Amino acid sequence: MNFESGFRMLIDGALVDSEARIDVVNPATGRSFASAPDCGDADLERAVGAGRRAFAGWRGQPIEERQASLRRAGDLLATHAEDLARLFTREQGRPYAGALSEIQLAVSWLHAYAEMAPPVHIVDKGDGQRVETHYVPLGVVCAISPWNFPVSLSVWKIAPALLAGNCIVLKPSPFTPLCVLKIGELLKDAFPPGVLNIVSGGDDLGPRMTAHPGFAKISFTGSTETGKRVMESAAKDLKRLTLELGGNDAAIILPDVDIEKVAHKIFFGAFFNSAQICIATKRLYVHDSIYDALRDRLAALAQSTTLGDGSEPGTVLGPLQNRRQFERVTALIADAKADGLTLIEGPAGPAGDGYFIPVTIVDNPPEDARVVQEEAFGPVLPMMRYTDLDEVIGRANASDYGLAGAVWSSDIEAAVAVARRLETGTVWINHNLSLRADTPFAGRKQSGFGVENGVDGLLEYMAPQSIYVPARKSS
Ligand code: NAD
């Protein structure tokens, strides 16, 4: 298979081209290097229609068959992981090792879902009536994914939706369609025609999909702003909805941490993938007694971290993924400078038109600074002093977002007690970013609603059906 060109959509089991194309830019150069189909109305109709036609057969298969298909799909991805990772670096910008780990993560998700099944609940109180609650699939799922983790976040939708017995039409971000289209090509024969459909297109494709009456459910990952539009669109015909949206995660560093041990982890918990992670640390609250020492250690790490083209060996952090995001984060940093905030900056990236922004630490900005209040989604990290634990928990919780957070301490139980008080769906102790396929992940407040991962994530693609079974002789 050629991983350099020939990017086509997967519709009804066939690879489909389109005359209209969208350009795909390598963010390390700022130049277009490939193009993807721009799905028109007729092709979208075909994809939704194929899903609807395939639904009865697919949901009717024994779950063991669907599990086996997911297992095979995982194996196929694993076989082509290196090729996918090289393409991933070119379209997304992340250096190769991190790119490969994302493909492997997607493989592990397919394999993990291949071991799951929905529960059946039986209520039988011996009063002559039994109630069986089964979980049934919904129909055709509209899945929309973002550009920061284009492969894994797409597979987070494909695996549970298909295991549940639904069919799916998935759309990757227009900034990063290529790996996902290649995955469609790889998985062309892994499922019956129409079960897995992958389409690509420009900015208008998402709204056309969410408005389409043929979908039973929308699973969306992206910004809070777009999530609200998706919800409005879903309201017209009450489509089921899962929204995984933005975050402004706080990490609270208690005074007893061993700075030498934790600094590296804290640094990459904020800056991995050039900080374009919904669950990255985006506000760092550090106890006053260790603030200076940790700041100096993080500043040294910023200085020693190589920023560059992810396809060059030795690169640790790559560019921002797209010009829009580059301009947003550049403006946020300019705003912080204009406000007189103290910035600690790492080395600049390569000259040229790539979307490079140096690692930037903002030294103790006020709580109401834009850089603290907004989700930067780029390599700019505000770190703030605190002295009182109750007060800092209040500051951490004073956010419209509620995605995740972290607590760092040598006293694990003390850290867990703080974690319990954070208003977020996930909290890590002494690390962050790691998620498991068997554990629910859910945002609170304006980070969205619904669940991904685990059996809870599977049930998001299903509806309960309760069957009341009378005692044998009653009628
Ligand atoms: P985005 O909202 O701009 O785009 C996400 C997807 O929605 C893209 O595929 C885009 O083409 C599509 N889209 C755009 N407008 C649409 C519309 N009106 N209707 C339907 N679809 C539309 O987000 P992004 O910039 O690609 O991603 C970054 C954001 O995603 C950040 O806020 C980040 O925190 C969030 N995110 C959240 C999670 C999570 O699990 N909670 C994971 C990753 C990223």
PDB file of C-alpha atoms and ligand atoms in Angstrom, residues 144-148 153 171-174 206-207 210 220-223 226 229-230 244-247 278 324 375 377 403 441, ligand 1:
ATOM      1  CA  ILE A 144     -16.259  13.661  14.176  1.00  0.00           C
ATOM      2  CA  SER A 145     -12.683  13.855  15.421  1.00  0.00           C
ATOM      3  CA  PRO A 146     -10.112  16.656  15.936  1.00  0.00           C
ATOM      4  CA  TRP A 147      -6.535  17.144  14.669  1.00  0.00           C
ATOM      5  CA  ASN A 148      -4.527  16.788  17.865  1.00  0.00           C
ATOM      6  CA  LEU A 153      -9.601   9.692  18.947  1.00  0.00           C
ATOM      7  CA  LYS A 171     -15.002  12.358   9.544  1.00  0.00           C
ATOM      8  CA  PRO A 172     -11.473  13.354  10.575  1.00  0.00           C
ATOM      9  CA  SER A 173     -10.422  16.994  10.861  1.00  0.00           C
ATOM     10  CA  PRO A 174      -9.708  18.732   7.525  1.00  0.00           C
ATOM     11  CA  GLY A 206     -19.187  18.603   9.748  1.00  0.00           C
ATOM     12  CA  PRO A 207     -22.347  20.766   9.825  1.00  0.00           C
ATOM     13  CA  THR A 210     -24.668  16.712  12.091  1.00  0.00           C
ATOM     14  CA  PHE A 220     -18.019  14.553  18.676  1.00  0.00           C
ATOM     15  CA  THR A 221     -14.543  15.428  19.965  1.00  0.00           C
ATOM     16  CA  GLY A 222     -13.350  18.989  19.508  1.00  0.00           C
ATOM     17  CA  SER A 223     -13.620  22.462  20.949  1.00  0.00           C
ATOM     18  CA  THR A 226     -18.000  23.793  18.075  1.00  0.00           C
ATOM     19  CA  ARG A 229     -23.066  24.143  17.555  1.00  0.00           C
ATOM     20  CA  VAL A 230     -23.177  20.369  17.224  1.00  0.00           C
ATOM     21  CA  GLU A 244     -15.760  15.436  24.435  1.00  0.00           C
ATOM     22  CA  LEU A 245     -14.707  19.080  24.490  1.00  0.00           C
ATOM     23  CA  GLY A 246     -12.023  21.420  25.742  1.00  0.00           C
ATOM     24  CA  GLY A 247     -10.230  21.515  29.057  1.00  0.00           C
ATOM     25  CA  CYS A 278      -7.162  18.308  25.870  1.00  0.00           C
ATOM     26  CA  ARG A 324      -5.112  28.831  12.770  1.00  0.00           C
ATOM     27  CA  GLU A 375      -7.421  26.941  27.072  1.00  0.00           C
ATOM     28  CA  PHE A 377      -3.872  24.457  23.384  1.00  0.00           C
ATOM     29  CA  LEU A 403     -12.051  17.689  32.030  1.00  0.00           C
ATOM     30  CA  PHE A 441     -13.378   9.138  30.559  1.00  0.00           C
TER      31      PHE A 441
HETATM   32  P1  NAD B   1     -12.785  21.930  16.386  1.00  0.00           P
HETATM   33  O1  NAD B   1     -13.968  22.042  17.271  1.00  0.00           O
HETATM   34  O2  NAD B   1     -12.362  23.121  15.617  1.00  0.00           O
HETATM   35  O3  NAD B   1     -12.973  20.780  15.316  1.00  0.00           O
HETATM   36  C1  NAD B   1     -13.254  19.449  15.682  1.00  0.00           C
HETATM   37  C2  NAD B   1     -13.927  18.736  14.528  1.00  0.00           C
HETATM   38  O4  NAD B   1     -15.213  19.324  14.316  1.00  0.00           O
HETATM   39  C3  NAD B   1     -13.200  18.831  13.197  1.00  0.00           C
HETATM   40  O5  NAD B   1     -13.316  17.578  12.535  1.00  0.00           O
HETATM   41  C4  NAD B   1     -13.969  19.918  12.455  1.00  0.00           C
HETATM   42  O6  NAD B   1     -13.887  19.795  11.048  1.00  0.00           O
HETATM   43  C5  NAD B   1     -15.386  19.653  12.935  1.00  0.00           C
HETATM   44  N1  NAD B   1     -16.291  20.812  12.876  1.00  0.00           N
HETATM   45  C6  NAD B   1     -15.977  22.130  12.838  1.00  0.00           C
HETATM   46  N2  NAD B   1     -17.117  22.872  12.852  1.00  0.00           N
HETATM   47  C7  NAD B   1     -18.156  22.011  12.908  1.00  0.00           C
HETATM   48  C8  NAD B   1     -19.571  22.167  12.976  1.00  0.00           C
HETATM   49  N3  NAD B   1     -20.148  23.375  13.000  1.00  0.00           N
HETATM   50  N4  NAD B   1     -20.333  21.052  13.046  1.00  0.00           N
HETATM   51  C9  NAD B   1     -19.763  19.818  13.063  1.00  0.00           C
HETATM   52  N5  NAD B   1     -18.429  19.608  12.999  1.00  0.00           N
HETATM   53  C10 NAD B   1     -17.632  20.688  12.926  1.00  0.00           C
HETATM   54  O7  NAD B   1     -11.629  21.397  17.346  1.00  0.00           O
HETATM   55  P2  NAD B   1     -10.114  21.182  16.990  1.00  0.00           P
HETATM   56  O8  NAD B   1      -9.485  22.553  16.890  1.00  0.00           O
HETATM   57  O9  NAD B   1      -9.991  20.228  15.855  1.00  0.00           O
HETATM   58  O10 NAD B   1      -9.584  20.430  18.304  1.00  0.00           O
HETATM   59  C11 NAD B   1      -9.090  21.099  19.421  1.00  0.00           C
HETATM   60  C12 NAD B   1     -10.122  21.118  20.541  1.00  0.00           C
HETATM   61  O11 NAD B   1     -10.562  19.787  20.808  1.00  0.00           O
HETATM   62  C13 NAD B   1      -9.555  21.617  21.863  1.00  0.00           C
HETATM   63  O12 NAD B   1     -10.490  22.464  22.479  1.00  0.00           O
HETATM   64  C14 NAD B   1      -9.383  20.348  22.688  1.00  0.00           C
HETATM   65  O13 NAD B   1      -9.395  20.538  24.084  1.00  0.00           O
HETATM   66  C15 NAD B   1     -10.530  19.536  22.212  1.00  0.00           C
HETATM   67  N6  NAD B   1     -10.288  18.115  22.457  1.00  0.00           N
HETATM   68  C16 NAD B   1     -11.039  17.469  23.395  1.00  0.00           C
HETATM   69  C17 NAD B   1     -10.791  16.136  23.683  1.00  0.00           C
HETATM   70  C18 NAD B   1     -11.587  15.393  24.722  1.00  0.00           C
HETATM   71  O14 NAD B   1     -11.535  14.165  24.730  1.00  0.00           O
HETATM   72  N7  NAD B   1     -12.309  16.056  25.582  1.00  0.00           N
HETATM   73  C19 NAD B   1      -9.796  15.455  22.987  1.00  0.00           C
HETATM   74  C20 NAD B   1      -9.057  16.146  22.032  1.00  0.00           C
HETATM   75  C21 NAD B   1      -9.325  17.475  21.763  1.00  0.00           C
END
